[in-house]
XYZ file of C-alpha atoms in Angstrom:
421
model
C 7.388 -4.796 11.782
C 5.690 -5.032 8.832
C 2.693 -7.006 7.423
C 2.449 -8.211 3.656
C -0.798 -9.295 2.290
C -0.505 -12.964 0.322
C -1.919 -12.863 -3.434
C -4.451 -13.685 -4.219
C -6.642 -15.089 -7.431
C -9.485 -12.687 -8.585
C -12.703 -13.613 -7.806
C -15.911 -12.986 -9.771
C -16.497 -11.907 -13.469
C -13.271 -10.990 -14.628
C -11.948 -9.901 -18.084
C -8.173 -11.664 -18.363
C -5.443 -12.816 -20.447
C -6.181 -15.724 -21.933
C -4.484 -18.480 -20.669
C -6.707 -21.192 -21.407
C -8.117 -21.440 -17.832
C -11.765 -20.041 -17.027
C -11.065 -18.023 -13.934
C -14.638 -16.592 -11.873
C -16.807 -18.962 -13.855
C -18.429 -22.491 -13.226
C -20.345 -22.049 -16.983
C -18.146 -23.081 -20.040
C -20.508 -21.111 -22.206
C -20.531 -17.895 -20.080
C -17.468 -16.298 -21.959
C -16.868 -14.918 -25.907
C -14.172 -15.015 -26.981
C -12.622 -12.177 -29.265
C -8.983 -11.883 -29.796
C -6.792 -13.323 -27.650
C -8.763 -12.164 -24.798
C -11.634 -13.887 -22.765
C -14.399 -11.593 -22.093
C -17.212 -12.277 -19.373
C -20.702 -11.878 -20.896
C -21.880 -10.647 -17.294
C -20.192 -7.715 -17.767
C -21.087 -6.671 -21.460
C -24.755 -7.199 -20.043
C -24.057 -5.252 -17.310
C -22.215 -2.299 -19.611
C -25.747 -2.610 -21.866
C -27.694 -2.268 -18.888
C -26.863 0.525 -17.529
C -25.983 2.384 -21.240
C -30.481 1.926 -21.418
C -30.496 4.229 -18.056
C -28.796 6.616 -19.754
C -25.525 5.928 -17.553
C -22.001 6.980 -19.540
C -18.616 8.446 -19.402
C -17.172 7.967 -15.787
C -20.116 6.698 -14.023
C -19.941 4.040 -16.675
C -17.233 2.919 -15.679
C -17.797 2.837 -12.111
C -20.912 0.690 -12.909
C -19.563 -1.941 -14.165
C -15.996 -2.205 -12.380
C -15.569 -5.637 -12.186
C -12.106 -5.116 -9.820
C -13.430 -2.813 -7.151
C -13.975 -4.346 -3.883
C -12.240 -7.016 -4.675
C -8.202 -6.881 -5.741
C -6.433 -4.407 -7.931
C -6.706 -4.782 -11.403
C -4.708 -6.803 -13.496
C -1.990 -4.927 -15.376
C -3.979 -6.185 -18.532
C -7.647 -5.616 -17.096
C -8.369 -2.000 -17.547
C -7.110 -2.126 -21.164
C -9.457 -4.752 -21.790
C -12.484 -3.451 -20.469
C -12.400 -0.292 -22.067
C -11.572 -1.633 -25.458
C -14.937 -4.323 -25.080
C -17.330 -2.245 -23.754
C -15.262 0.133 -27.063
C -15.153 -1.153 -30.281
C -13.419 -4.159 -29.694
C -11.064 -3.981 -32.027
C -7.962 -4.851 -29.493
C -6.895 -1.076 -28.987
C -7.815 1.676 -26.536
C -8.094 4.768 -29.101
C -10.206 7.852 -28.953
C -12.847 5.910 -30.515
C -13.555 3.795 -27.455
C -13.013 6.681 -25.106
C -15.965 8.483 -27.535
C -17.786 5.286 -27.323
C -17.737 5.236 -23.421
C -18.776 8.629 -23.323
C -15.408 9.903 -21.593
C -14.213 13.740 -22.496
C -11.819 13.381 -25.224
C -9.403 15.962 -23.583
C -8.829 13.395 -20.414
C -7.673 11.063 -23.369
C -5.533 13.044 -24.576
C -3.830 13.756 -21.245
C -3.734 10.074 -19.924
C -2.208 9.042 -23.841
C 1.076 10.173 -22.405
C 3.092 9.662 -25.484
C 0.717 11.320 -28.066
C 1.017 8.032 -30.290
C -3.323 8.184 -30.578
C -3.145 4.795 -28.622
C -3.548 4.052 -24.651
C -1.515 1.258 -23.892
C -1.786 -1.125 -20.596
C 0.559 1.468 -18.605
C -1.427 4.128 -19.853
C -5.061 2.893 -19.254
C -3.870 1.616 -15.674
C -2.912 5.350 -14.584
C -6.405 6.069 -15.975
C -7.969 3.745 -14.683
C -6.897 3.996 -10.842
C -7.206 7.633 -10.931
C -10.353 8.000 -12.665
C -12.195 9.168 -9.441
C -10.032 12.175 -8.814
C -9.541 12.780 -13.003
C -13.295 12.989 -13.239
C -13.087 16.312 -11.802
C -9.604 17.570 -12.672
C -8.946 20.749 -14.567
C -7.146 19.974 -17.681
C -6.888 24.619 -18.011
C -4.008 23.793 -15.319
C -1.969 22.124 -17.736
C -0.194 25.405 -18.785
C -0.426 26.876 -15.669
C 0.513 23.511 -13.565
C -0.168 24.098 -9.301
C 2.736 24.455 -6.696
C 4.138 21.012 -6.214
C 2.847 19.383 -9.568
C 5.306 16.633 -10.533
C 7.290 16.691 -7.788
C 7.993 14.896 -4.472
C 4.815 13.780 -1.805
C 3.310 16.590 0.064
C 6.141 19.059 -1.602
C 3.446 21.707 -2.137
C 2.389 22.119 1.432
C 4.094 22.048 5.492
C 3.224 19.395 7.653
C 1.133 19.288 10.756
C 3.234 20.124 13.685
C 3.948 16.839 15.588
C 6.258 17.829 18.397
C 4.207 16.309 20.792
C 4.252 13.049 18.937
C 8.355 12.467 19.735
C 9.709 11.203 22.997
C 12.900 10.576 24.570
C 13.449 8.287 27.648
C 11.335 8.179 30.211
C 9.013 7.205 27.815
C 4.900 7.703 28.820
C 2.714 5.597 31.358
C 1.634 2.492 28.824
C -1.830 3.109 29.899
C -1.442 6.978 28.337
C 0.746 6.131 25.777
C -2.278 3.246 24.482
C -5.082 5.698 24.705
C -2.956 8.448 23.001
C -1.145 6.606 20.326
C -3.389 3.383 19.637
C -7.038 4.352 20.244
C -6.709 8.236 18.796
C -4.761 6.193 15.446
C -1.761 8.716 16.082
C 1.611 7.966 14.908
C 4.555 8.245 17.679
C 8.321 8.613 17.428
C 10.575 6.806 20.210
C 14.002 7.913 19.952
C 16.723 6.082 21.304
C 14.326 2.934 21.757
C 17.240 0.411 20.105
C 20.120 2.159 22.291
C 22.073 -0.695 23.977
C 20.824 -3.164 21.962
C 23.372 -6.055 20.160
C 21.759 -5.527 17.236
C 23.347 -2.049 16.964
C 26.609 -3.796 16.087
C 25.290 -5.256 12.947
C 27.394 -4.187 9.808
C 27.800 -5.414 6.831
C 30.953 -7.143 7.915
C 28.882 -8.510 11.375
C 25.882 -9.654 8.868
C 27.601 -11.869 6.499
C 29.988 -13.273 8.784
C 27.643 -14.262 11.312
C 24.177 -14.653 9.474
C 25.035 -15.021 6.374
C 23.432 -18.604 5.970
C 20.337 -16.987 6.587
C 17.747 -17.073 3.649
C 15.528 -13.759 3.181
C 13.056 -12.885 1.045
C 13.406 -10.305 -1.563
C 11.625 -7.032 -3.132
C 12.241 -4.012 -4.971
C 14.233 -1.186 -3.138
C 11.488 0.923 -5.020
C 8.148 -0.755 -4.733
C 6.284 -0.733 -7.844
C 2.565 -1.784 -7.527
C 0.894 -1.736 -11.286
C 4.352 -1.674 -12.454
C 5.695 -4.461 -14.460
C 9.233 -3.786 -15.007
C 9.885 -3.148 -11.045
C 10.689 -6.948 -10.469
C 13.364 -7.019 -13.512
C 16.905 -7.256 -11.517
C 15.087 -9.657 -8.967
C 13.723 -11.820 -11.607
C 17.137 -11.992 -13.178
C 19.415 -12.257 -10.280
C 17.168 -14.344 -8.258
C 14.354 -15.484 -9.568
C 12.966 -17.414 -6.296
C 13.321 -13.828 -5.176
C 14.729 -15.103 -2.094
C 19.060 -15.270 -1.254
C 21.404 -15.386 1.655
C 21.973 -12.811 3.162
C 25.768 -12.911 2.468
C 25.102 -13.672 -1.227
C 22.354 -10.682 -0.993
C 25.048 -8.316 0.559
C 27.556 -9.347 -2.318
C 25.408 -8.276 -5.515
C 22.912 -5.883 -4.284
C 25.283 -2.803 -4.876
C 23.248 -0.697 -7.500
C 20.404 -3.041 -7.845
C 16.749 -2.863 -7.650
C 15.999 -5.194 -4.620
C 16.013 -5.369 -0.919
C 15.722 -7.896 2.186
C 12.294 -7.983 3.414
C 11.950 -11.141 5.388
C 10.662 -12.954 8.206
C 13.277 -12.063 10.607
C 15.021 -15.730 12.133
C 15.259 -16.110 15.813
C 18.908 -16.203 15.910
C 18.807 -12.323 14.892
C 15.624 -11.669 16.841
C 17.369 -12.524 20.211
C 19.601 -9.261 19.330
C 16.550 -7.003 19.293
C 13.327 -5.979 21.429
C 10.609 -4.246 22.122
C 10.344 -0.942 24.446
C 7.738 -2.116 27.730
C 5.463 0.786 26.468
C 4.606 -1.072 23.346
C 4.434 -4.633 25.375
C 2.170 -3.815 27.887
C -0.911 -5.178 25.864
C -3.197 -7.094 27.783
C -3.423 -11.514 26.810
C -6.571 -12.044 28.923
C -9.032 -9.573 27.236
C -8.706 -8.008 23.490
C -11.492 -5.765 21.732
C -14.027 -7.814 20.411
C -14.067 -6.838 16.258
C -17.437 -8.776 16.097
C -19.260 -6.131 18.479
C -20.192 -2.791 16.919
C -17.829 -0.044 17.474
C -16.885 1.471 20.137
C -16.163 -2.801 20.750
C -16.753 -4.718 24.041
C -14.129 -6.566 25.002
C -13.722 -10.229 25.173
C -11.547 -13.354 25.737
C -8.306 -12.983 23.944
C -7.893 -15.008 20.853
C -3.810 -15.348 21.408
C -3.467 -15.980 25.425
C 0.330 -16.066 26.540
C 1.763 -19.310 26.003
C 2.920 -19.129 30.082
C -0.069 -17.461 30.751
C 1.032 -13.980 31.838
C -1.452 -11.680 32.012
C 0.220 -9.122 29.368
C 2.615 -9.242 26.716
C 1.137 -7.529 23.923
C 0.910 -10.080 20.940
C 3.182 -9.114 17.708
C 1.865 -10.935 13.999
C 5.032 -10.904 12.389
C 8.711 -9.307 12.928
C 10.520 -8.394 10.002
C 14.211 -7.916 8.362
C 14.512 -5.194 6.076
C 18.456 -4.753 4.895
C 19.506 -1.920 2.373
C 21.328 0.132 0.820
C 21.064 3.262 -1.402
C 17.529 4.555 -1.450
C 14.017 2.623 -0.416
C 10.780 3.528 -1.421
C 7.098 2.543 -0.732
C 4.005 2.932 -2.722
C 1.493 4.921 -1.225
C -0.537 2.843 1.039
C -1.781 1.667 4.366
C -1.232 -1.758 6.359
C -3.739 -3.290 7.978
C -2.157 -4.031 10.928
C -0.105 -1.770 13.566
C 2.991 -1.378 12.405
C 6.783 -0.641 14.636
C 9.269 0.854 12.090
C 12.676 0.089 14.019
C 15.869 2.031 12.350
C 19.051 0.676 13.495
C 21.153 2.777 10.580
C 20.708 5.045 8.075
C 17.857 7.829 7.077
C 14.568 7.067 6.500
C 11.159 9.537 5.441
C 7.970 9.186 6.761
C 4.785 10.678 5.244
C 1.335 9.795 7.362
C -1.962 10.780 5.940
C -5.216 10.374 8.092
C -7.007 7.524 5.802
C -10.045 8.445 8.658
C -10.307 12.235 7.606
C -9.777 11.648 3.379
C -11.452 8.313 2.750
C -14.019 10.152 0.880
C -11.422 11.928 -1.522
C -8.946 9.146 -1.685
C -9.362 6.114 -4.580
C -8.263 3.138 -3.153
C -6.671 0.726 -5.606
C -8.335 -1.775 -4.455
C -11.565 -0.496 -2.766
C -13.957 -1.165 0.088
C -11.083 -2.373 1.954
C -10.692 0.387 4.715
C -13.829 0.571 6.866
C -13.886 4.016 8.431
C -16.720 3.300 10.734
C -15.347 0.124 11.755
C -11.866 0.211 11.356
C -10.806 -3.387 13.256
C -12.832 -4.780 10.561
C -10.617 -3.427 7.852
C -10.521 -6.013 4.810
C -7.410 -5.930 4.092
C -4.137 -3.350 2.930
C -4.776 -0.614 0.117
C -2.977 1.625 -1.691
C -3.273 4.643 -3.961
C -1.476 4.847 -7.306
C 0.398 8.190 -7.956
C 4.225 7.954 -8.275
C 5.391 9.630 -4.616
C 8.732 11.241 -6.186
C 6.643 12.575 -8.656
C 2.730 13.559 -8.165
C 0.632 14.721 -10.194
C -1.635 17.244 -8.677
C -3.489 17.981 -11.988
C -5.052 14.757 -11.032
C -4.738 14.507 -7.642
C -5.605 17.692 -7.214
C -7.763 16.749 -3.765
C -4.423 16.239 -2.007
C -3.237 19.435 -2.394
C -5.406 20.721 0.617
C -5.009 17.733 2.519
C -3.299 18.026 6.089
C -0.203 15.412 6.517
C 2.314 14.737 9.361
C 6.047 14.119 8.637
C 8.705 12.333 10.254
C 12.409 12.239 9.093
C 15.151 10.252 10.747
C 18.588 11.700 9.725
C 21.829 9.518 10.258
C 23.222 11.280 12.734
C 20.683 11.805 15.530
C 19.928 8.864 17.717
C 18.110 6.046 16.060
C 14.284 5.370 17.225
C 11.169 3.602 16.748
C 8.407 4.827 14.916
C 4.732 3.268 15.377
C 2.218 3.679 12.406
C -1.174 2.643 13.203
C -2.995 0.498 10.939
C -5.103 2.995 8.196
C -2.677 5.741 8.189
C -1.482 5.726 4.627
């Protein structure tokens, strides 16, 4: 399973694109306009405000964010902040960065092609990393750290997690719960799909017999603050949405993937192990009491009213081929990774352990003290085939687990719990 957050519009003061629509405003005369952009007076104010307490440079910017807390940043946003609160002129140069109050030498690293200019792409990495780049050591650059530029996690071993892997007889549900859902540990089931129909599905199997079947469409390499990851979808289907047959004819080579509501004439071919099912429909943690929770009437009860049958949000599809990849992030929800064929790499981070040290895209989404109560999903932007640790350097002493399904052991299930990036 998977869970997938809807979009949503920004709220609040805003700096956007102008599109000739007022977005976070009920005032017609609380924008100026310069350019082609529409600037919120709120937040000049705010940027003169705080320049009289003396406030610059980094914690400048962090007092007048108008994104955090509330979505990421549009691709466009960060560009246009720093050039208003700048010299306005319509470019991010060394000027505005002076302006600001920012150390010129984190200009020069984040101006990525030299050209004097930071352009949306570039101001977006900035911008998103600024928390850990306040404090990074720019001396490293000609001396770069163990794993700098390369894979996720590449520059240290992973926590052991034998005792996170098990083979039928799988544990009591009761100690399998308090393990595995209350301690927020990630578990490995193998075999869990063995005898199942749906380990016939091939290719072949999939477009002859669901190949009517319309799914819903991403990039095989997921590319959040990245404009150019949705160019074969938006070319080959721009509804981003196919049959599957149709899907399994063009996607050779391509940039996209099925991730879709699975139908229910493929989800009678799968299941769900008993030790993930044993969930109680009577009683369910109460997210309005204060943590550690009291429990209280279930909000879902079972439809025949059985006493248990844990209740799942959403089952997903996910057909591919070639290599996937993620962004760095966590779901909100518990999540069941089921892997009927192929390889797949896990990475799982403790969000409860490195909230502190991590910069949420987003932010104030995870609550660490409260975690049923999490807002919403959240992400960090680094490129995982390629991290850079002069930035992030914080992660290079952070403590990961690892899980990697090869081909030719026996397929499993893996559980992530919500808030493990």
């Amino acid at each position: 399973m998977a869970s997938r957050a809807p979009h949503r519009r920004p709220r609040g003061p805003h700096v956007l694109q102008n599109s000739g629509k007022r977005w976070g405003t009920s005032r017609p005369g609380s924008f100026l306009v310069t350019s082609d952009v529409v600037f919120d007076v709120r937040l000049q104010n705010k940027a003169d405000k705080a320049r009289k307490k003396g406030i610059k440079g980094y914690d400048l910017i962090d007092a007048i964010d108008p994104f955090w807390g509330d979505d990421t940043p549009r691709y466009e946003g960060p560009k246009q902040v720093l050039d208003a609160i700048g010299d306005g002129n319509g470019r991010v140069t060394a000027e505005d960065w002076k302006r600001i109050g920012l150390p010129e030498d984190h200009f020069s690293y984040f101006d990525k092609n030299s050209d004097g200019i930071m352009d949306a792409a570039e101001c977006n990495s900035w911008w998103l990393q600024r928390k850990p780049a306040k404090t990074m050591d720019l001396s490293e650059v000609h001396n770069p750290p163990k794993g700098h530029l390369e894979r996720l996690f590449s520059w240290k071993d992973p926590l052991p997690s034998d005792d996170l892997v098990y083979k039928k007889p799988y544990p009591h549900p009761r100690d399998f719960w308090s393990k595995h859902m209350d301690g927020y540990l990630p578990a490995n089931l193998k075999g869990a799909q063995l005898g199942w129909p749906a380990m016939n599905w091939t290719r072949e199997v999939l477009a002859e017999r669901f190949g009517w079947v319309d799914a819903k469409l991403e990039p095989k390499v997921e590319g959040r603050g990245n404009t150019t990851a949705y160019k074969d979808l938006d070319t080959i289907a721009p509804r981003h949405r196919l049959n599957i047959s149709e899907y399994l004819r063009v996607e050779a080579g391509v940039n996209m993937y099925v991730v879709s509501i699975i139908p229910q004439v493929m989800a009678w071919e799968v299941a769900h192990p008993s030790v993930l099912l044993c969930g109680s429909r009577r009683k369910m943690v109460d997210r309005r009491s204060a943590p550690p929770y009291k429990l209280g009437k279930h909000e879902y009860p079972h439809e025949k009213r059985h006493d248990w049958m844990t209740h799942l949000f959403e089952a997903n599809l996910w057909i591919a081929s070639g290599r996937t990849r993620s962004q760095f992030h966590y779901d909100k929800e518990w999540n069941v990774n089921c892997l009927l064929s192929g390889r797949k790499r896990w990475v799982f981070l403790n969000s409860f352990w490195y909230d502190e040290d991590l910069q949420w895209a987003r932010g104030n989404k995870f609550k660490r003290t409260n975690p049923l109560n999490n807002a919403w999903t959240d992400w960090v932007f680094l490129d995982p085939d390629h991290v850079d640790l002069i930035v992030q350097h914080k992660m290079r002493d952070m403590d990961y687990r690892r899980r990697l399904r090869p081909r030719e052991t026996p397929p499993g299930r893996l559980g992530n719990p919500g808030s493990w990036p």
